[in-house]
Tab-separated table of C-alpha atoms and ligand atoms in Angstrom:
chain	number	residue	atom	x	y	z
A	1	UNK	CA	175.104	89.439	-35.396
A	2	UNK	CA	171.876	87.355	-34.195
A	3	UNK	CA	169.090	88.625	-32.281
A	4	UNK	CA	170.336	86.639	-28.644
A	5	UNK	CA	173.887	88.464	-29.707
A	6	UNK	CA	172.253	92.036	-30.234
A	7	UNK	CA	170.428	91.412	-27.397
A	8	UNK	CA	173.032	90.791	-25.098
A	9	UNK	CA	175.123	93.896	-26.621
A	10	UNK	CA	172.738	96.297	-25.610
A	11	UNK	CA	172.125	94.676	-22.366
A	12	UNK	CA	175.607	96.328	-21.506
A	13	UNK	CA	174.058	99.834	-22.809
A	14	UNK	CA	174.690	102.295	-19.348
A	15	UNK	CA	172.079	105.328	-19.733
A	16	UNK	CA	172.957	108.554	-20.268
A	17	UNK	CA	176.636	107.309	-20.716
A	18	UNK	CA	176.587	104.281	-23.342
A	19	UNK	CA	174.073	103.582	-26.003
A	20	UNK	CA	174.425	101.148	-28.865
A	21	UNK	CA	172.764	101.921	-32.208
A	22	UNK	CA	171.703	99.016	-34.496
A	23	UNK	CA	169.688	100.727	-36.848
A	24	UNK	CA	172.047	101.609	-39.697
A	25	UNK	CA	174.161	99.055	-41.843
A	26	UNK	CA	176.743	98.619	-38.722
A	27	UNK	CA	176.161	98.460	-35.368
A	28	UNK	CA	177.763	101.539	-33.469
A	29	UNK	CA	178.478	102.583	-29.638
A	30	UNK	CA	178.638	106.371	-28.824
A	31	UNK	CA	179.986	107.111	-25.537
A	32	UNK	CA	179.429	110.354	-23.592
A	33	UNK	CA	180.663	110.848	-20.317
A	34	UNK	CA	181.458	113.750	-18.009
A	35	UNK	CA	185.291	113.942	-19.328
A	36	UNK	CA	184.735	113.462	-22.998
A	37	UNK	CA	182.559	111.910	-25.878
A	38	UNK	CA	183.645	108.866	-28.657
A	39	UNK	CA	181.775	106.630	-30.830
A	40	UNK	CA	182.732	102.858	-32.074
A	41	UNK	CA	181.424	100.774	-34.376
A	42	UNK	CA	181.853	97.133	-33.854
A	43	UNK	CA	182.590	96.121	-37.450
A	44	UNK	CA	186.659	96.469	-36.928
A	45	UNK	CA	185.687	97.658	-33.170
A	46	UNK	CA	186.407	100.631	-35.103
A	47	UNK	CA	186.592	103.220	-32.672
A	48	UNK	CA	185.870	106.639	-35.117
A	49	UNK	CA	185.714	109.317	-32.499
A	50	UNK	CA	187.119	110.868	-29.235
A	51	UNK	CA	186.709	114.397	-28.243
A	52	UNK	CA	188.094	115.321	-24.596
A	53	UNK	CA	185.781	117.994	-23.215
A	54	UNK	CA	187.162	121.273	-23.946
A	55	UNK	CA	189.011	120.182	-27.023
A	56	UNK	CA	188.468	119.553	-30.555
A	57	UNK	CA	187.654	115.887	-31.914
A	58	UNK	CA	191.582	114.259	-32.155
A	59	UNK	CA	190.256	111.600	-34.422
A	60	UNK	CA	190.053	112.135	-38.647
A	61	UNK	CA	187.111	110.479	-40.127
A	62	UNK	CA	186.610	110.728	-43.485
A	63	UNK	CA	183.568	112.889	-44.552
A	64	UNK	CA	183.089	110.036	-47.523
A	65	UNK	CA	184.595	106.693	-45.664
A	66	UNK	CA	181.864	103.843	-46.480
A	67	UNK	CA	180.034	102.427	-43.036
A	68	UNK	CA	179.158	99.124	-45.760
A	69	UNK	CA	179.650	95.753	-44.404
A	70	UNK	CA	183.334	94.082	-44.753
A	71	UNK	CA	183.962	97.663	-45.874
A	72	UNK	CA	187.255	99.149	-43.955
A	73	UNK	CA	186.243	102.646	-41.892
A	74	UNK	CA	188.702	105.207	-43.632
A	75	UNK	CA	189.380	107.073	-40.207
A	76	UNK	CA	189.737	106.785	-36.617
A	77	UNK	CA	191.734	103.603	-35.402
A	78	UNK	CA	191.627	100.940	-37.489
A	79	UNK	CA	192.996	97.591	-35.838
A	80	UNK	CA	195.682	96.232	-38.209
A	81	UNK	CA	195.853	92.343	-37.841
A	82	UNK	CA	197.511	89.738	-38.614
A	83	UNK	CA	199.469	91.765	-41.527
A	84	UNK	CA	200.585	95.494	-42.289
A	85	UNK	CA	200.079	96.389	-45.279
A	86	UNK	CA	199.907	93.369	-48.720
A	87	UNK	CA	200.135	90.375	-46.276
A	88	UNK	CA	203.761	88.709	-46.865
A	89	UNK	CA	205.401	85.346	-46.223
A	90	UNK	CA	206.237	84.453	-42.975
A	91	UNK	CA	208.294	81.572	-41.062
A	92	UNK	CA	204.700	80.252	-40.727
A	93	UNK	CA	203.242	80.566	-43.701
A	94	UNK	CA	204.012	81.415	-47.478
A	95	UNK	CA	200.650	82.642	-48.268
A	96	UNK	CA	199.979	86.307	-49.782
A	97	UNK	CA	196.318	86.209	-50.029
A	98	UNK	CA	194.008	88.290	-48.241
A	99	UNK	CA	192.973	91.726	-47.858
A	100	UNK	CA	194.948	94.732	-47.268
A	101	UNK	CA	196.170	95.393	-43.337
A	102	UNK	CA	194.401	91.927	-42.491
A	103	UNK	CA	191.059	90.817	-41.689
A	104	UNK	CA	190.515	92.338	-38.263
A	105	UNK	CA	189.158	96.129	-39.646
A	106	UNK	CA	186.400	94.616	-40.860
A	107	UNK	CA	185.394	91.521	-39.219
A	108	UNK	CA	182.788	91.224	-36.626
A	109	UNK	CA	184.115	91.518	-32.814
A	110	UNK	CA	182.053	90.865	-30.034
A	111	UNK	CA	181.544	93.263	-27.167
A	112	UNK	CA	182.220	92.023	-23.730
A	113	UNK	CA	181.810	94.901	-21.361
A	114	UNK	CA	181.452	98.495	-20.578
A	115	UNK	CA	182.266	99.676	-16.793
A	116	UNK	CA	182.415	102.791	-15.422
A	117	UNK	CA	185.191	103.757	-12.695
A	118	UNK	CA	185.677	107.052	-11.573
A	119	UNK	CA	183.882	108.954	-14.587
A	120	UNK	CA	186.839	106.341	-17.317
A	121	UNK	CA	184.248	104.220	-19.243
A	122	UNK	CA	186.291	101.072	-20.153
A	123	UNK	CA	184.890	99.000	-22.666
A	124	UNK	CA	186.555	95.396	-24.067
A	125	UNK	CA	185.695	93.663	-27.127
A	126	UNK	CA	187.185	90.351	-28.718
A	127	UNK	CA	187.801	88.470	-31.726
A	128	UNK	CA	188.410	85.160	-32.570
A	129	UNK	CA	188.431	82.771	-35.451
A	130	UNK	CA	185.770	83.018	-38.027
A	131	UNK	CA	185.083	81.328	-41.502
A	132	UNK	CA	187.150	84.762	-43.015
A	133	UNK	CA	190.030	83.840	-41.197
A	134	UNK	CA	190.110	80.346	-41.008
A	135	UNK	CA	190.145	80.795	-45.053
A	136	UNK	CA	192.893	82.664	-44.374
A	137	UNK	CA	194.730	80.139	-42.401
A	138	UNK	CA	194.443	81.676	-39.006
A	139	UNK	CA	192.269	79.249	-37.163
A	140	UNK	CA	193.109	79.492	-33.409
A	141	UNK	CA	193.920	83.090	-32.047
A	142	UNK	CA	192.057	85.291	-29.557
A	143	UNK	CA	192.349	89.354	-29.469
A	144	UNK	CA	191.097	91.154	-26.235
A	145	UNK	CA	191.031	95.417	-27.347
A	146	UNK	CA	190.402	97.485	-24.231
A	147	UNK	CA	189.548	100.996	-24.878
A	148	UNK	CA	189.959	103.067	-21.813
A	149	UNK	CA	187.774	106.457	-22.386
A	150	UNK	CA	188.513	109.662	-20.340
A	151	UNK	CA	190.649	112.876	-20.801
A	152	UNK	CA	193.011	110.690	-22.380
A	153	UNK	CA	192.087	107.393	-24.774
A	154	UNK	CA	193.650	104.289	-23.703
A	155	UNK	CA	194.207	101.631	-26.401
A	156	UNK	CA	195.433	97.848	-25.426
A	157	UNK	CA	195.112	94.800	-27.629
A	158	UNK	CA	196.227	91.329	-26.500
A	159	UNK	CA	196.776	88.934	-28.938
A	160	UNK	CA	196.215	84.971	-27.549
A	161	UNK	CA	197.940	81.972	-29.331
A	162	UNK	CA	195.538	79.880	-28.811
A	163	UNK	CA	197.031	76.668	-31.708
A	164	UNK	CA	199.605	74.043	-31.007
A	165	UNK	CA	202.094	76.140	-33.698
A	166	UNK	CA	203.491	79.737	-33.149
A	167	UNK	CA	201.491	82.523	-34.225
A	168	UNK	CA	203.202	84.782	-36.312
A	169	UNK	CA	201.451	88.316	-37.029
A	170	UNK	CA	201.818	92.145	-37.297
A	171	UNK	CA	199.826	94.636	-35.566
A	172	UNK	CA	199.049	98.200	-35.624
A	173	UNK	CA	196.513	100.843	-33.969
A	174	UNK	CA	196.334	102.568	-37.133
A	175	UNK	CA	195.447	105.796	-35.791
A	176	UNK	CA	193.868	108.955	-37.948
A	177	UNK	CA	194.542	112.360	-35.802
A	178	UNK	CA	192.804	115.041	-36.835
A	179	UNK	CA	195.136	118.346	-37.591
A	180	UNK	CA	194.341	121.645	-38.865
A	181	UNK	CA	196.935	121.451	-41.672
A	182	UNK	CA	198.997	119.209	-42.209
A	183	UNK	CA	201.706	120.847	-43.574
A	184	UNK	CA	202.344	122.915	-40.585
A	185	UNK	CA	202.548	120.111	-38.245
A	186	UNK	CA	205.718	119.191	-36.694
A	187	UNK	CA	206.138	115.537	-35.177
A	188	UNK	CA	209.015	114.879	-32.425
A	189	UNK	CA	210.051	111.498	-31.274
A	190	UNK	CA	211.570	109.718	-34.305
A	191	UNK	CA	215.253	111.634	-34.268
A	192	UNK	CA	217.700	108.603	-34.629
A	193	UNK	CA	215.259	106.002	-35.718
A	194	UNK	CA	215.379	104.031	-38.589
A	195	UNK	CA	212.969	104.636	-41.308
A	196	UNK	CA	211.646	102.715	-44.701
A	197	UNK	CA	210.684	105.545	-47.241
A	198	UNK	CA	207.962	103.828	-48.763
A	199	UNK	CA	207.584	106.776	-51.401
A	200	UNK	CA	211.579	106.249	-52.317
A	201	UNK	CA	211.642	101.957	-53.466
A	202	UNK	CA	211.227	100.908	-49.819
A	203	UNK	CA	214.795	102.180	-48.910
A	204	UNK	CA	216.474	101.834	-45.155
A	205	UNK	CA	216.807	105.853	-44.366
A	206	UNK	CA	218.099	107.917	-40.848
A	207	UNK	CA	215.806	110.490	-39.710
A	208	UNK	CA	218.495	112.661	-38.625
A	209	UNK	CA	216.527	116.320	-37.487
A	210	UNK	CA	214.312	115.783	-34.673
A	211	UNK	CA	211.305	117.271	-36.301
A	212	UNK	CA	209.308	115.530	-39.177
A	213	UNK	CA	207.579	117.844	-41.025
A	214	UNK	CA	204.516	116.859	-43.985
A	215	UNK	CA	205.638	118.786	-47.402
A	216	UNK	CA	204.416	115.634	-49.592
A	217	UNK	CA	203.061	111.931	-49.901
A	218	UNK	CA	204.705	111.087	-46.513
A	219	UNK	CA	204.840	107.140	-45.699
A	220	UNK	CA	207.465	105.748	-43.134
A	221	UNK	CA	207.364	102.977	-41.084
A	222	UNK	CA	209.858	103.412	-38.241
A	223	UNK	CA	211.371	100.213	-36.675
A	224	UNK	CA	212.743	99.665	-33.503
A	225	UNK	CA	211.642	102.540	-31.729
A	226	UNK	CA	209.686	102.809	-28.450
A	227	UNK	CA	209.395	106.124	-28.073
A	228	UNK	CA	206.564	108.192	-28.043
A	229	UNK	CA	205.223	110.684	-30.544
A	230	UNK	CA	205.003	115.027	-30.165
A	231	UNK	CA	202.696	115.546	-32.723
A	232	UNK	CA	202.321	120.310	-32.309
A	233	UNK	CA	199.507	121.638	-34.243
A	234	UNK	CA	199.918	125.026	-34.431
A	235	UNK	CA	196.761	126.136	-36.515
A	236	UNK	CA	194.717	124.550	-33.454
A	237	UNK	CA	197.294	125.642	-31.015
A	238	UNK	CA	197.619	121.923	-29.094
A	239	UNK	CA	200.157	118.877	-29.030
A	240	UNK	CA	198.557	115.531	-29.445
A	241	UNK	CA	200.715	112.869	-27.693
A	242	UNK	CA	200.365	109.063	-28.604
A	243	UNK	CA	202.492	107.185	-26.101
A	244	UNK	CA	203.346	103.362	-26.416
A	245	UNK	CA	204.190	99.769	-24.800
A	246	UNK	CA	205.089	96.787	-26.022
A	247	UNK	CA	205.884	98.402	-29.830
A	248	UNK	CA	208.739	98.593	-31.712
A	249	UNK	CA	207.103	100.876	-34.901
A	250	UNK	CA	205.956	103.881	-35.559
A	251	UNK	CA	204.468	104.610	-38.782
A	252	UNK	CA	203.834	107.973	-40.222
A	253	UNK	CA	201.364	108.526	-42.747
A	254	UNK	CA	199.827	110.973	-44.913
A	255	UNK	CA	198.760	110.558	-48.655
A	256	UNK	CA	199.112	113.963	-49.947
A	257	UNK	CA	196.970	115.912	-52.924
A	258	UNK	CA	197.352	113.345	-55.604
A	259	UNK	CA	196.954	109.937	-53.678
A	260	UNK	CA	193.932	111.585	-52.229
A	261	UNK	CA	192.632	112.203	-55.260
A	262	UNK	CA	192.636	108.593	-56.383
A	263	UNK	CA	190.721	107.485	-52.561
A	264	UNK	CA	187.063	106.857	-53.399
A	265	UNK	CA	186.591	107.392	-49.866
A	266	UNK	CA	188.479	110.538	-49.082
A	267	UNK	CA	187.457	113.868	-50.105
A	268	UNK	CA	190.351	116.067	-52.434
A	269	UNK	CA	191.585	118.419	-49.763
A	270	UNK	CA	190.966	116.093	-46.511
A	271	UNK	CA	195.028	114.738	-46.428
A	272	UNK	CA	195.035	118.225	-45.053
A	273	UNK	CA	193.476	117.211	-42.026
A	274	UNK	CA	194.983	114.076	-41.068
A	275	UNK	CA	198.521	112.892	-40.144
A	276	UNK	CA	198.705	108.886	-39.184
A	277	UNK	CA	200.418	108.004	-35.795
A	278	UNK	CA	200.648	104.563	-36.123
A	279	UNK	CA	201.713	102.008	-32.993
A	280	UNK	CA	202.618	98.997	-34.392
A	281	UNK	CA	204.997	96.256	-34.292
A	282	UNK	CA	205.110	94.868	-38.336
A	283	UNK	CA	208.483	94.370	-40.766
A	284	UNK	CA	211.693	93.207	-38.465
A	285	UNK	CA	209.580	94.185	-35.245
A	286	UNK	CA	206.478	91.471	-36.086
A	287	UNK	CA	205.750	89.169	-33.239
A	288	UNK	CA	205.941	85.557	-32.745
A	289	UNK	CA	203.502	83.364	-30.336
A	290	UNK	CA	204.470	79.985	-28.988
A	291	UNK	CA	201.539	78.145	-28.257
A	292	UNK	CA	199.561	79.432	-25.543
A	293	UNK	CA	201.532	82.548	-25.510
A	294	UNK	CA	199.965	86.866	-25.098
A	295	UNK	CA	201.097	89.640	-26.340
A	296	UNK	CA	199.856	93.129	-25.485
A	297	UNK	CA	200.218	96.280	-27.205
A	298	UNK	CA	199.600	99.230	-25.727
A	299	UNK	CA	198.806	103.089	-26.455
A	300	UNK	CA	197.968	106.315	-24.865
A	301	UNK	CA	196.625	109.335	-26.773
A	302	UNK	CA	196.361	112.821	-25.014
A	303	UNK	CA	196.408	116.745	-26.072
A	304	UNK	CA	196.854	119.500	-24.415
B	401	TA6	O1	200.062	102.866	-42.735
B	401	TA6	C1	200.348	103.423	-44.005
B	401	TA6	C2	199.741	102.538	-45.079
B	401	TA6	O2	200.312	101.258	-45.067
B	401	TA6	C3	199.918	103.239	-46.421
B	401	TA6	O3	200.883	102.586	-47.207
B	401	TA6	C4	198.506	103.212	-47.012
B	401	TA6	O4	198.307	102.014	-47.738
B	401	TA6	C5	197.677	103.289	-45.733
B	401	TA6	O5	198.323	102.379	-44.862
B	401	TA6	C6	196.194	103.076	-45.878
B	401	TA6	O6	195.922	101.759	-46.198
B	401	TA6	P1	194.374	101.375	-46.489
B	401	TA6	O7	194.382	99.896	-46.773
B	401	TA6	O8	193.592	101.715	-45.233
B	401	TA6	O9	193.939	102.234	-47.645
């Protein structure tokens, strides 16, 4: 980011409610308001924290994640764009190059604006084509992320085809919640969906009980399911909810004791205090663009 641009970012700084920080490696927003607190960085527009008043934080973040340049965040919400996961042919494109989950998590975005309204700080940030992506072949696409901060954390990204060709892409708020254990977590919302065991060769699986519970490496993208997510914590005696529009997956995630243990940037017993609740749309649910065409994405995370 150049001076005019850093300039300009903090211009939008609101005292006492929004500050922006440029004096470490990555430049990073911390937002504290009379209904909660929550930090971002804008490498990824990474948002890495947000604590409703009266609760604990509902975010994971990694006590070893890396804040390096073009270094993903291991935490928090990372934005997932324009693949999940190894990046795979599409009716667009036969390419497999490029970094895992996309470039999005760890490019540059730009930060627009920060309003407040009736104590909800809103803040929107954008990214477009840069020399990473245009590598990559995507040349002419716009994302808009608004982040709507308050007793409950809004999250809505619209993607812009901006080229003369249909954008294809995948998408996913890849969100970290923070859980006392676990193992003792139960998640309801998925009964009847479809499932890809990713720990079992990628097979096409029911989840017939209505509770999903964590006993191992757990990694399950769920397709064509709009529903939203009970995620009861019973070690910190609260239910986080993460709510959706305009998604078709859900994807569950949590690496267990022995994946863990090979994450430079996790610490050994820290799968213990995370379960992914992803909102996506990726596999048979990614999206395609005709020129000119948005898409927006939406989530809502509470707890009570
Ligand atoms: O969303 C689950 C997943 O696709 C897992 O397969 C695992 O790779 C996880 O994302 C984390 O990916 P990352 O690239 O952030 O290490």
């Amino acid at each position: 980011m150049n001076t005019n641009q850093m300039a300009s970012c903090k211009d939008l700084a609101i005292p006492g409610v929004f500050a922006i920080d440029d004096t470490g490696e990555l430049i990073k927003a911390s937002i504290t308001t009379k209904l909660c607190t929550a930090e971002f960085y804008l490498q990824g527009a990474h948002l890495t924290h947000w604590q409703p008043h009266n609760h604990k934080p509902v975010l994971f973040l990694s006590d070893r994640s890396a804040f390096a340049p073009g270094k993903a965040i291991r935490g928090g919400v990372p934005i997932i764009f324009p693949w999940f996961g190894a990046r795979t042919a599409t009716s667009q494109s036969n390419r497999t190059d490029g970094p895992a989950h996309g470039f999005a998590r760890t490019a540059d975005w730009q930060l627009l604006s920060a309003t407040m309204t009736d104590e909800l700080l809103t803040v929107k940030l954008t990214l477009v084509a840069n020399e990473t992506s245009r590598a990559l072949g995507f040349e002419h696409f716009q994302l808009l992320y608004t982040i709507t901060f308050g007793r409950e954390l809004s999250l809505e990204l619209t993607v812009e085809n901006s080229s003369q060709t249909p954008l294809c892409f995948s998408e996913a708020f890849h969100t970290y919640l923070f859980v006392q254990d676990a193992a003792q977590v139960k998640l309801e919302g998925l009964k009847g969906c479809y499932y890809y065991d990713k720990t079992d060769g990628f097979q096409r699986k029911l989840q017939e009980q209505s509770e999903l519970q964590i006993s191992g490496e757990t990694d399950r993208p769920y397709v064509d399911t709009a529903a939203a997510i009970n995620l009861h914590d019973p070690r910190l005696n609260r239910r986080i909810t993460v709510s959706k529009t305009n998604s078709s997956t859900t994807v569950i995630w949590n690496p267990w004791a022995e994946l863990t243990g090979k994450m430079a940037d996790m610490s050994a017993d820290s799968w213990k205090q995370m379960v992914c609740v992803e909102t996506a749309n990726a596999f048979e649910n990614s999206i395609t663009l005709a020129p000119g065409e948005k898409h927006t994405m939406s989530a809502c995370i509470s707890v009570e």
